[in-house]
Amino acid sequence: MGILYDDVVIIRQPDKEGEPTVITINCPDKTGLGCDLCRIILFFGLSIVRGDVSTDGKWCYVVFWVIGDSQTRWSLLKKRLVGACPSCSSASAIFYYRSELQSPKPPDVFLLKLCSYDRKGLLHDVTGVLCELELTIKKVKVSTTPDGRVMDLFFITDTRELLHSRKRQEDTYEHLKAIMGNTIISCDIELVGTGIAACFQASPFLPSAITEDMFHLEMPDELPSGSLTSNNISVTMDNSLSPGHTLVQIVCQDHKGLLYDIMRTLKDYNIQISYGRFTTKQRGNCEIDLFIMQVDGKKIVDPSKQNALSSRLRMELFQPLRVAVVSRGPDTELLVANPVELSGKGRPLVFHDITLALKMLDICIFLAEIGRHIIGDREWEVYRILLDEGDGLSVPRSKIKEIVWKKLMGWE
């Protein structure tokens, strides 16, 4: 069974301004495909306002209604979505499982060494350029010298797999120079081995108080006053409405990447979605209905498995990211953490949104690190930002936490 390349992903622009763009995806199925598609859509800064998913286990049909802006690169989005879909030359059960057994070759890691004069918002502007060029930041080490110079070390991978070429490197430099102007001093890009990248890994140790407060993995019995979390979350399971599927019904407050958070959780549990519907309602509420089954093709009847999955879904929707502002010796440090998928992929645009929030608050960054840590039974991507207090931090810590959280959740 085949399908034309151009018909795998169809993007239809709205007839009227303000209406959503419709993305239709028609391709062979694979476990976790919905998660991969939602991550790409989130990376391009789009909001999913409605979604329909249906599959027979071999072939799937997905429709997303999304809201973008004038800067959205629709042709590139289509290319990335097509790239996430399995080959359309076959939709057999053998192909379906082979796609999960083959491990893709890890991408080459490059070191971008950027030296410049410091200014407020500089790191966000650089991060924005890297995102625009589809250069993924794996690790970063940012430090400021006493004379006002900044040395940025970005360990990056290239979605386009072209950064080894001189043309791609020169294009990256020109884009950085355009946004940085005369502040740029030098810019070098070189291919590095995994051993060198590991040498610049962030400290694996986090203060115990931080790990206990930030990385609790169960829903609290009672929310603290002024808690920055999503509330009114309902997750119910029903096995009576379908002979072969478990119905999961979710009602919650909308946030940036909501559908991605649901899909990545189901992917980590190796759960397959046969049919799903996602709709946004008034006042920012969402309703999601999912008919799911286990990888063996059976519904979830074990109460312990039901409780484990529903508890994890509630926790991921309650607090998909963790944000804290703490003391690091005499200084103030912002910490943001997000769970990493079992596949090793992290949430997109986190560092971009952190730096944007700090730019809005007119706060400079003295030091920044990104590292991965195993906490409990999960891997987390942790962003540690040491804030430049200068003559003293004028913004209260609670305000910093609130603005960063709202930016990450899309609640501006």
Tab-separated table of C-alpha atoms in Angstrom, residues 4-411:
chain	number	residue	atom	x	y	z
A	4	LEU	CA	2.294	9.967	-2.724
A	5	TYR	CA	4.968	11.913	-0.803
A	6	ASP	CA	3.026	15.180	-1.046
A	7	ASP	CA	-0.066	13.529	0.433
A	8	VAL	CA	1.618	12.249	3.611
A	9	VAL	CA	1.287	15.695	5.220
A	10	ILE	CA	-1.181	18.256	3.901
A	11	ILE	CA	-1.289	21.760	5.403
A	12	ARG	CA	-4.385	23.781	4.557
A	13	GLN	CA	-4.345	27.461	5.399
A	14	PRO	CA	-7.569	29.017	6.776
A	15	ASP	CA	-10.033	30.896	4.594
A	16	LYS	CA	-10.457	33.619	7.211
A	17	GLU	CA	-7.879	35.385	9.356
A	18	GLY	CA	-7.850	34.134	12.930
A	19	GLU	CA	-9.060	30.633	12.081
A	20	PRO	CA	-6.755	27.638	12.672
A	21	THR	CA	-4.570	26.008	10.054
A	22	VAL	CA	-5.437	22.340	9.431
A	23	ILE	CA	-2.612	19.772	9.306
A	24	THR	CA	-3.548	16.326	7.989
A	25	ILE	CA	-1.140	13.385	8.339
A	26	ASN	CA	-1.800	10.073	6.594
A	27	CYS	CA	0.916	7.408	6.970
A	28	PRO	CA	1.859	4.008	8.424
A	29	ASP	CA	1.625	3.873	12.199
A	30	LYS	CA	4.319	3.320	14.798
A	31	THR	CA	4.417	3.435	18.576
A	32	GLY	CA	4.966	7.012	19.754
A	33	LEU	CA	4.216	8.660	16.408
A	34	GLY	CA	1.727	11.066	18.025
A	35	CYS	CA	4.394	12.153	20.514
A	36	ASP	CA	6.944	12.785	17.754
A	37	LEU	CA	4.458	14.830	15.713
A	38	CYS	CA	3.383	16.917	18.716
A	39	ARG	CA	7.020	17.625	19.637
A	40	ILE	CA	7.701	18.963	16.134
A	41	ILE	CA	4.585	21.143	16.231
A	42	LEU	CA	5.644	22.469	19.647
A	43	PHE	CA	9.156	23.180	18.327
A	44	PHE	CA	7.675	25.379	15.602
A	45	GLY	CA	5.821	27.410	18.241
A	46	LEU	CA	2.319	26.318	17.236
A	47	SER	CA	-0.643	25.761	19.542
A	48	ILE	CA	-2.907	22.768	18.923
A	49	VAL	CA	-6.524	23.799	19.533
A	50	ARG	CA	-8.137	20.597	18.298
A	51	GLY	CA	-7.017	17.132	17.262
A	52	ASP	CA	-8.336	13.832	15.901
A	53	VAL	CA	-6.356	10.589	15.758
A	54	SER	CA	-7.419	7.196	14.389
A	55	THR	CA	-5.426	4.064	13.549
A	56	ASP	CA	-5.915	0.353	12.922
A	57	GLY	CA	-2.421	-0.399	14.233
A	58	LYS	CA	-0.886	-0.350	10.760
A	59	TRP	CA	-2.080	2.893	9.189
A	60	CYS	CA	-2.982	6.122	10.947
A	61	TYR	CA	-4.864	9.282	10.097
A	62	VAL	CA	-4.190	12.395	12.180
A	63	VAL	CA	-5.690	15.866	11.935
A	64	PHE	CA	-4.442	18.842	13.968
A	65	TRP	CA	-6.001	22.303	14.018
A	66	VAL	CA	-3.188	24.697	14.963
A	67	ILE	CA	-2.667	28.404	15.535
A	68	GLY	CA	0.539	29.906	14.137
A	69	ASP	CA	1.697	33.384	13.201
A	70	SER	CA	3.154	35.251	10.238
A	71	GLN	CA	6.645	33.889	11.052
A	72	THR	CA	5.666	30.216	10.867
A	73	ARG	CA	7.701	28.356	8.249
A	74	TRP	CA	4.986	26.048	6.961
A	75	SER	CA	7.012	24.378	4.199
A	76	LEU	CA	9.782	23.474	6.640
A	77	LEU	CA	7.214	22.242	9.162
A	78	LYS	CA	5.765	19.939	6.513
A	79	LYS	CA	9.220	18.593	5.722
A	80	ARG	CA	9.909	17.824	9.397
A	81	LEU	CA	6.514	16.154	9.891
A	82	VAL	CA	7.029	13.976	6.814
A	83	GLY	CA	10.457	13.035	8.164
A	84	ALA	CA	8.882	11.818	11.418
A	85	CYS	CA	6.472	9.512	9.584
A	86	PRO	CA	7.463	5.909	8.829
A	87	SER	CA	8.212	5.022	5.211
A	88	CYS	CA	5.046	4.838	3.166
A	89	SER	CA	6.299	1.914	1.071
A	90	SER	CA	4.915	-0.562	3.567
A	91	ALA	CA	2.337	-0.729	6.308
A	92	SER	CA	2.795	-4.369	7.313
A	93	ALA	CA	2.921	-5.577	10.892
A	94	ILE	CA	6.574	-6.577	10.349
A	95	PHE	CA	7.477	-3.005	9.383
A	96	TYR	CA	5.486	-1.686	12.315
A	97	TYR	CA	7.662	-3.405	14.869
A	98	ARG	CA	10.956	-3.088	12.994
A	99	SER	CA	10.799	0.706	13.287
A	100	GLU	CA	10.963	0.352	17.050
A	101	LEU	CA	13.849	-2.143	17.034
A	102	GLN	CA	16.236	-0.149	14.878
A	103	SER	CA	18.292	2.436	16.755
A	104	PRO	CA	18.937	5.567	14.701
A	105	LYS	CA	22.507	6.758	14.356
A	106	PRO	CA	23.179	9.456	16.983
A	107	PRO	CA	23.666	12.888	15.400
A	108	ASP	CA	27.095	14.515	15.252
A	109	VAL	CA	27.782	16.978	18.057
A	110	PHE	CA	29.373	20.333	17.273
A	111	LEU	CA	30.875	22.929	19.591
A	112	LEU	CA	29.874	26.521	18.894
A	113	LYS	CA	32.296	28.883	20.652
A	114	LEU	CA	30.905	32.387	20.698
A	115	CYS	CA	32.741	35.325	22.258
A	116	SER	CA	31.045	38.727	22.474
A	117	TYR	CA	30.494	41.827	24.551
A	118	ASP	CA	27.664	41.434	27.010
A	119	ARG	CA	24.259	43.098	26.807
A	120	LYS	CA	20.821	42.383	28.206
A	121	GLY	CA	18.860	39.794	26.260
A	122	LEU	CA	21.920	38.617	24.329
A	123	LEU	CA	21.590	34.949	25.264
A	124	HIS	CA	17.929	34.877	24.262
A	125	ASP	CA	18.720	36.451	20.890
A	126	VAL	CA	21.432	33.863	20.235
A	127	THR	CA	19.130	31.036	21.334
A	128	GLY	CA	16.435	32.344	18.992
A	129	VAL	CA	18.827	32.263	16.034
A	130	LEU	CA	19.884	28.687	16.819
A	131	CYS	CA	16.237	27.611	17.020
A	132	GLU	CA	15.482	29.325	13.727
A	133	LEU	CA	18.386	27.475	12.087
A	134	GLU	CA	17.186	24.147	13.605
A	135	LEU	CA	20.341	23.777	15.673
A	136	THR	CA	19.426	21.883	18.830
A	137	ILE	CA	21.232	22.862	22.031
A	138	LYS	CA	22.348	19.738	23.899
A	139	LYS	CA	24.552	21.444	26.473
A	140	VAL	CA	25.513	25.025	27.119
A	141	LYS	CA	28.099	26.751	29.266
A	142	VAL	CA	27.778	30.532	29.471
A	143	SER	CA	30.152	32.651	31.539
A	144	THR	CA	30.760	36.368	31.919
A	145	THR	CA	34.212	37.894	32.510
A	146	PRO	CA	34.830	40.921	34.774
A	147	ASP	CA	35.532	43.107	31.725
A	148	GLY	CA	32.024	42.553	30.333
A	149	ARG	CA	32.811	39.860	27.796
A	150	VAL	CA	30.772	36.685	27.398
A	151	MET	CA	32.073	33.273	26.387
A	152	ASP	CA	29.287	30.950	25.238
A	153	LEU	CA	29.963	27.261	24.619
A	154	PHE	CA	27.036	25.565	22.885
A	155	PHE	CA	27.116	21.836	22.185
A	156	ILE	CA	24.641	21.519	19.344
A	157	THR	CA	23.295	19.073	16.794
A	158	ASP	CA	21.973	19.968	13.361
A	159	THR	CA	18.509	18.776	12.359
A	160	ARG	CA	19.490	19.337	8.727
A	161	GLU	CA	22.781	17.389	9.188
A	162	LEU	CA	24.754	20.004	7.244
A	163	LEU	CA	26.826	21.709	9.930
A	164	HIS	CA	29.961	19.901	8.794
A	165	SER	CA	29.881	21.987	5.579
A	166	ARG	CA	31.533	25.388	5.315
A	167	LYS	CA	28.410	26.891	3.736
A	168	ARG	CA	26.214	25.899	6.688
A	169	GLN	CA	28.785	27.221	9.181
A	170	GLU	CA	29.099	30.521	7.333
A	171	ASP	CA	25.314	30.835	7.181
A	172	THR	CA	25.149	30.289	10.952
A	173	TYR	CA	27.775	32.979	11.517
A	174	GLU	CA	25.933	35.469	9.292
A	175	HIS	CA	22.668	34.913	11.146
A	176	LEU	CA	24.402	35.391	14.510
A	177	LYS	CA	26.207	38.501	13.292
A	178	ALA	CA	22.930	39.980	12.030
A	179	ILE	CA	21.316	39.736	15.467
A	180	MET	CA	24.418	40.545	17.544
A	181	GLY	CA	25.876	43.377	15.464
A	182	ASN	CA	29.163	44.830	16.669
A	183	THR	CA	28.986	42.939	19.987
A	184	ILE	CA	30.308	39.757	18.340
A	185	ILE	CA	34.059	39.204	18.765
A	186	SER	CA	34.609	35.690	17.448
A	187	CYS	CA	32.632	32.641	16.372
A	188	ASP	CA	33.995	29.131	15.808
A	189	ILE	CA	32.235	25.855	15.020
A	190	GLU	CA	33.947	22.478	15.198
A	191	LEU	CA	32.972	18.833	15.306
A	192	VAL	CA	33.680	17.275	18.684
A	193	GLY	CA	33.671	13.757	20.071
A	194	THR	CA	31.316	12.577	22.771
A	195	GLY	CA	34.207	12.455	25.227
A	196	ILE	CA	34.916	16.173	24.856
A	197	ALA	CA	31.233	17.009	25.222
A	198	ALA	CA	31.100	14.942	28.407
A	199	CYS	CA	33.931	17.002	29.901
A	200	PHE	CA	31.703	20.052	29.783
A	201	GLN	CA	28.733	18.253	31.299
A	202	ALA	CA	27.050	20.109	34.134
A	203	SER	CA	27.683	18.973	37.681
A	204	PRO	CA	25.794	15.717	38.343
A	205	PHE	CA	25.127	16.781	41.913
A	206	LEU	CA	22.134	18.837	42.928
A	207	PRO	CA	21.452	19.975	46.511
A	208	SER	CA	19.261	17.422	48.273
A	209	ALA	CA	16.705	20.068	49.236
A	210	ILE	CA	16.246	20.930	45.567
A	211	THR	CA	15.756	17.315	44.536
A	212	GLU	CA	13.186	16.771	47.275
A	213	ASP	CA	11.217	19.961	46.622
A	214	MET	CA	11.382	20.082	42.830
A	215	PHE	CA	11.210	16.473	41.770
A	216	HIS	CA	8.384	14.985	43.808
A	217	LEU	CA	6.703	12.454	41.542
A	218	GLU	CA	3.322	12.169	43.232
A	219	MET	CA	0.390	14.545	43.406
A	220	PRO	CA	0.252	16.400	46.742
A	221	ASP	CA	-2.900	15.959	48.815
A	222	GLU	CA	-3.314	19.708	48.997
A	223	LEU	CA	-1.963	22.505	46.823
A	224	PRO	CA	0.078	25.168	48.633
A	225	SER	CA	-1.232	28.705	48.587
A	226	GLY	CA	-0.324	30.530	45.368
A	227	SER	CA	0.957	27.321	43.769
A	228	LEU	CA	2.112	27.767	40.166
A	229	THR	CA	0.566	24.622	38.750
A	230	SER	CA	-2.204	23.529	36.457
A	231	ASN	CA	-5.343	22.760	38.444
A	232	ASN	CA	-8.737	21.046	38.089
A	233	ILE	CA	-7.268	17.911	36.511
A	234	SER	CA	-9.492	14.883	36.016
A	235	VAL	CA	-8.251	11.554	34.602
A	236	THR	CA	-10.731	8.665	34.438
A	237	MET	CA	-10.542	5.192	32.861
A	238	ASP	CA	-13.433	3.090	31.605
A	239	ASN	CA	-13.368	-0.433	30.165
A	240	SER	CA	-17.129	-0.791	29.620
A	241	LEU	CA	-17.513	1.244	26.407
A	242	SER	CA	-15.261	-0.772	24.087
A	243	PRO	CA	-14.618	-4.529	23.844
A	244	GLY	CA	-10.962	-4.043	22.948
A	245	HIS	CA	-9.915	-0.656	24.310
A	246	THR	CA	-9.648	1.295	27.526
A	247	LEU	CA	-11.188	4.764	27.351
A	248	VAL	CA	-9.128	7.479	29.033
A	249	GLN	CA	-10.974	10.756	29.589
A	250	ILE	CA	-8.983	13.833	30.606
A	251	VAL	CA	-10.328	17.241	31.578
A	252	CYS	CA	-7.753	19.883	32.464
A	253	GLN	CA	-6.521	23.418	31.956
A	254	ASP	CA	-4.784	24.060	28.643
A	255	HIS	CA	-1.071	24.835	28.555
A	256	LYS	CA	1.710	25.027	25.995
A	257	GLY	CA	2.578	21.522	24.844
A	258	LEU	CA	-0.387	19.879	26.597
A	259	LEU	CA	-0.938	17.242	23.917
A	260	TYR	CA	2.808	16.566	23.773
A	261	ASP	CA	2.862	15.932	27.549
A	262	ILE	CA	0.049	13.396	27.214
A	263	MET	CA	1.564	11.689	24.184
A	264	ARG	CA	5.080	11.408	25.631
A	265	THR	CA	3.663	9.832	28.802
A	266	LEU	CA	1.741	7.228	26.792
A	267	LYS	CA	4.809	6.598	24.627
A	268	ASP	CA	6.971	5.977	27.706
A	269	TYR	CA	4.364	3.466	28.939
A	270	ASN	CA	4.335	1.803	25.489
A	271	ILE	CA	0.635	2.542	25.111
A	272	GLN	CA	-0.961	2.640	21.662
A	273	ILE	CA	-3.777	5.046	20.777
A	274	SER	CA	-6.406	3.634	18.434
A	275	TYR	CA	-8.662	6.666	18.458
A	276	GLY	CA	-8.391	10.050	20.118
A	277	ARG	CA	-10.059	13.430	20.154
A	278	PHE	CA	-8.751	16.659	21.665
A	279	THR	CA	-10.769	19.871	21.962
A	280	THR	CA	-10.257	23.188	23.706
A	281	LYS	CA	-13.220	24.811	25.418
A	282	GLN	CA	-13.947	28.238	26.807
A	283	ARG	CA	-11.844	29.640	29.674
A	284	GLY	CA	-8.806	27.593	28.628
A	285	ASN	CA	-10.198	24.160	29.488
A	286	CYS	CA	-9.499	21.035	27.427
A	287	GLU	CA	-11.246	17.716	26.982
A	288	ILE	CA	-9.389	14.666	25.691
A	289	ASP	CA	-10.876	11.238	24.912
A	290	LEU	CA	-8.438	8.432	24.089
A	291	PHE	CA	-9.192	4.795	23.264
A	292	ILE	CA	-5.972	2.991	24.113
A	293	MET	CA	-4.505	-0.485	24.429
A	294	GLN	CA	-1.301	-2.080	25.599
A	295	VAL	CA	1.450	-3.193	23.226
A	296	ASP	CA	0.022	-6.744	23.364
A	297	GLY	CA	-3.229	-5.444	21.868
A	298	LYS	CA	-5.249	-5.795	25.046
A	299	LYS	CA	-7.075	-3.214	27.150
A	300	ILE	CA	-5.755	-2.202	30.578
A	301	VAL	CA	-7.690	-4.215	33.174
A	302	ASP	CA	-5.098	-4.507	35.941
A	303	PRO	CA	-6.075	-1.918	38.597
A	304	SER	CA	-2.431	-1.326	39.531
A	305	LYS	CA	-1.528	-0.528	35.910
A	306	GLN	CA	-4.551	1.751	35.614
A	307	ASN	CA	-3.588	3.605	38.790
A	308	ALA	CA	0.062	3.937	37.710
A	309	LEU	CA	-0.853	5.393	34.322
A	310	SER	CA	-3.577	7.729	35.591
A	311	SER	CA	-1.321	8.980	38.419
A	312	ARG	CA	1.513	9.697	35.993
A	313	LEU	CA	-0.829	11.515	33.605
A	314	ARG	CA	-2.194	13.673	36.430
A	315	MET	CA	1.312	14.497	37.614
A	316	GLU	CA	2.538	15.426	34.117
A	317	LEU	CA	-0.457	17.707	33.557
A	318	PHE	CA	-0.285	19.155	37.064
A	319	GLN	CA	3.374	20.116	36.716
A	320	PRO	CA	4.943	19.270	33.326
A	321	LEU	CA	8.019	21.320	34.246
A	322	ARG	CA	9.599	22.270	37.563
A	323	VAL	CA	10.706	25.818	38.364
A	324	ALA	CA	12.510	27.082	41.462
A	325	VAL	CA	14.531	30.140	42.462
A	326	VAL	CA	17.096	29.281	45.144
A	327	SER	CA	20.243	30.558	46.797
A	328	ARG	CA	23.583	29.407	45.430
A	329	GLY	CA	25.958	30.690	48.052
A	330	PRO	CA	25.478	34.463	48.090
A	331	ASP	CA	23.901	34.452	44.627
A	332	THR	CA	20.469	33.728	43.174
A	333	GLU	CA	19.969	30.736	40.897
A	334	LEU	CA	17.009	29.864	38.683
A	335	LEU	CA	16.419	26.150	38.154
A	336	VAL	CA	14.093	24.680	35.541
A	337	ALA	CA	13.693	20.967	34.916
A	338	ASN	CA	11.700	18.898	32.471
A	339	PRO	CA	11.458	15.111	32.176
A	340	VAL	CA	13.272	13.430	29.299
A	341	GLU	CA	11.480	10.846	27.172
A	342	LEU	CA	12.737	7.273	27.397
A	343	SER	CA	13.875	7.773	23.803
A	344	GLY	CA	16.288	10.433	25.107
A	345	LYS	CA	14.498	13.413	23.584
A	346	GLY	CA	13.804	16.480	25.711
A	347	ARG	CA	11.128	19.147	25.565
A	348	PRO	CA	11.799	21.745	22.827
A	349	LEU	CA	12.233	25.516	23.334
A	350	VAL	CA	12.686	25.390	27.115
A	351	PHE	CA	15.938	27.365	27.132
A	352	HIS	CA	14.455	29.772	24.572
A	353	ASP	CA	11.469	30.502	26.836
A	354	ILE	CA	13.612	30.827	29.977
A	355	THR	CA	15.883	33.407	28.378
A	356	LEU	CA	12.885	35.271	26.933
A	357	ALA	CA	11.243	35.504	30.365
A	358	LEU	CA	14.466	36.857	31.915
A	359	LYS	CA	14.804	39.346	29.056
A	360	MET	CA	11.261	40.553	29.780
A	361	LEU	CA	12.233	41.014	33.426
A	362	ASP	CA	15.386	42.921	32.385
A	363	ILE	CA	17.563	40.397	34.234
A	364	CYS	CA	21.026	39.472	32.917
A	365	ILE	CA	22.483	35.965	33.030
A	366	PHE	CA	25.890	35.524	34.621
A	367	LEU	CA	26.242	31.750	34.182
A	368	ALA	CA	24.097	29.078	32.523
A	369	GLU	CA	24.368	25.294	32.407
A	370	ILE	CA	22.244	22.518	30.925
A	371	GLY	CA	22.717	18.990	32.208
A	372	ARG	CA	20.865	15.718	32.556
A	373	HIS	CA	20.363	14.011	35.902
A	374	ILE	CA	18.836	10.715	36.988
A	375	ILE	CA	16.470	11.492	39.864
A	376	GLY	CA	14.330	8.685	41.179
A	377	ASP	CA	13.654	6.404	38.226
A	378	ARG	CA	13.600	9.182	35.628
A	379	GLU	CA	16.009	11.296	33.631
A	380	TRP	CA	15.587	15.065	33.842
A	381	GLU	CA	16.994	17.906	31.796
A	382	VAL	CA	17.999	20.583	34.298
A	383	TYR	CA	18.698	24.219	33.438
A	384	ARG	CA	20.744	26.110	36.034
A	385	ILE	CA	20.836	29.880	35.505
A	386	LEU	CA	22.945	32.030	37.805
A	387	LEU	CA	21.442	35.504	37.699
A	388	ASP	CA	23.556	38.642	37.409
A	389	GLU	CA	22.475	40.697	40.403
A	390	GLY	CA	24.771	43.663	39.729
A	391	ASP	CA	23.851	46.271	42.339
A	392	GLY	CA	21.236	43.915	43.742
A	393	LEU	CA	18.350	41.932	42.277
A	394	SER	CA	15.406	44.315	42.096
A	395	VAL	CA	12.853	41.677	41.051
A	396	PRO	CA	11.477	39.482	43.872
A	397	ARG	CA	12.257	35.793	43.576
A	398	SER	CA	8.568	34.911	43.597
A	399	LYS	CA	8.031	37.212	40.605
A	400	ILE	CA	10.900	35.607	38.678
A	401	LYS	CA	9.462	32.147	39.307
A	402	GLU	CA	5.976	33.252	38.290
A	403	ILE	CA	7.012	34.921	35.016
A	404	VAL	CA	9.292	32.054	33.961
A	405	TRP	CA	6.579	29.492	34.759
A	406	LYS	CA	3.886	31.374	32.850
A	407	LYS	CA	6.158	31.773	29.829
A	408	LEU	CA	6.940	28.051	29.794
A	409	MET	CA	3.248	27.170	30.159
A	410	GLY	CA	2.084	29.697	27.548
A	411	TRP	CA	0.021	31.612	30.094
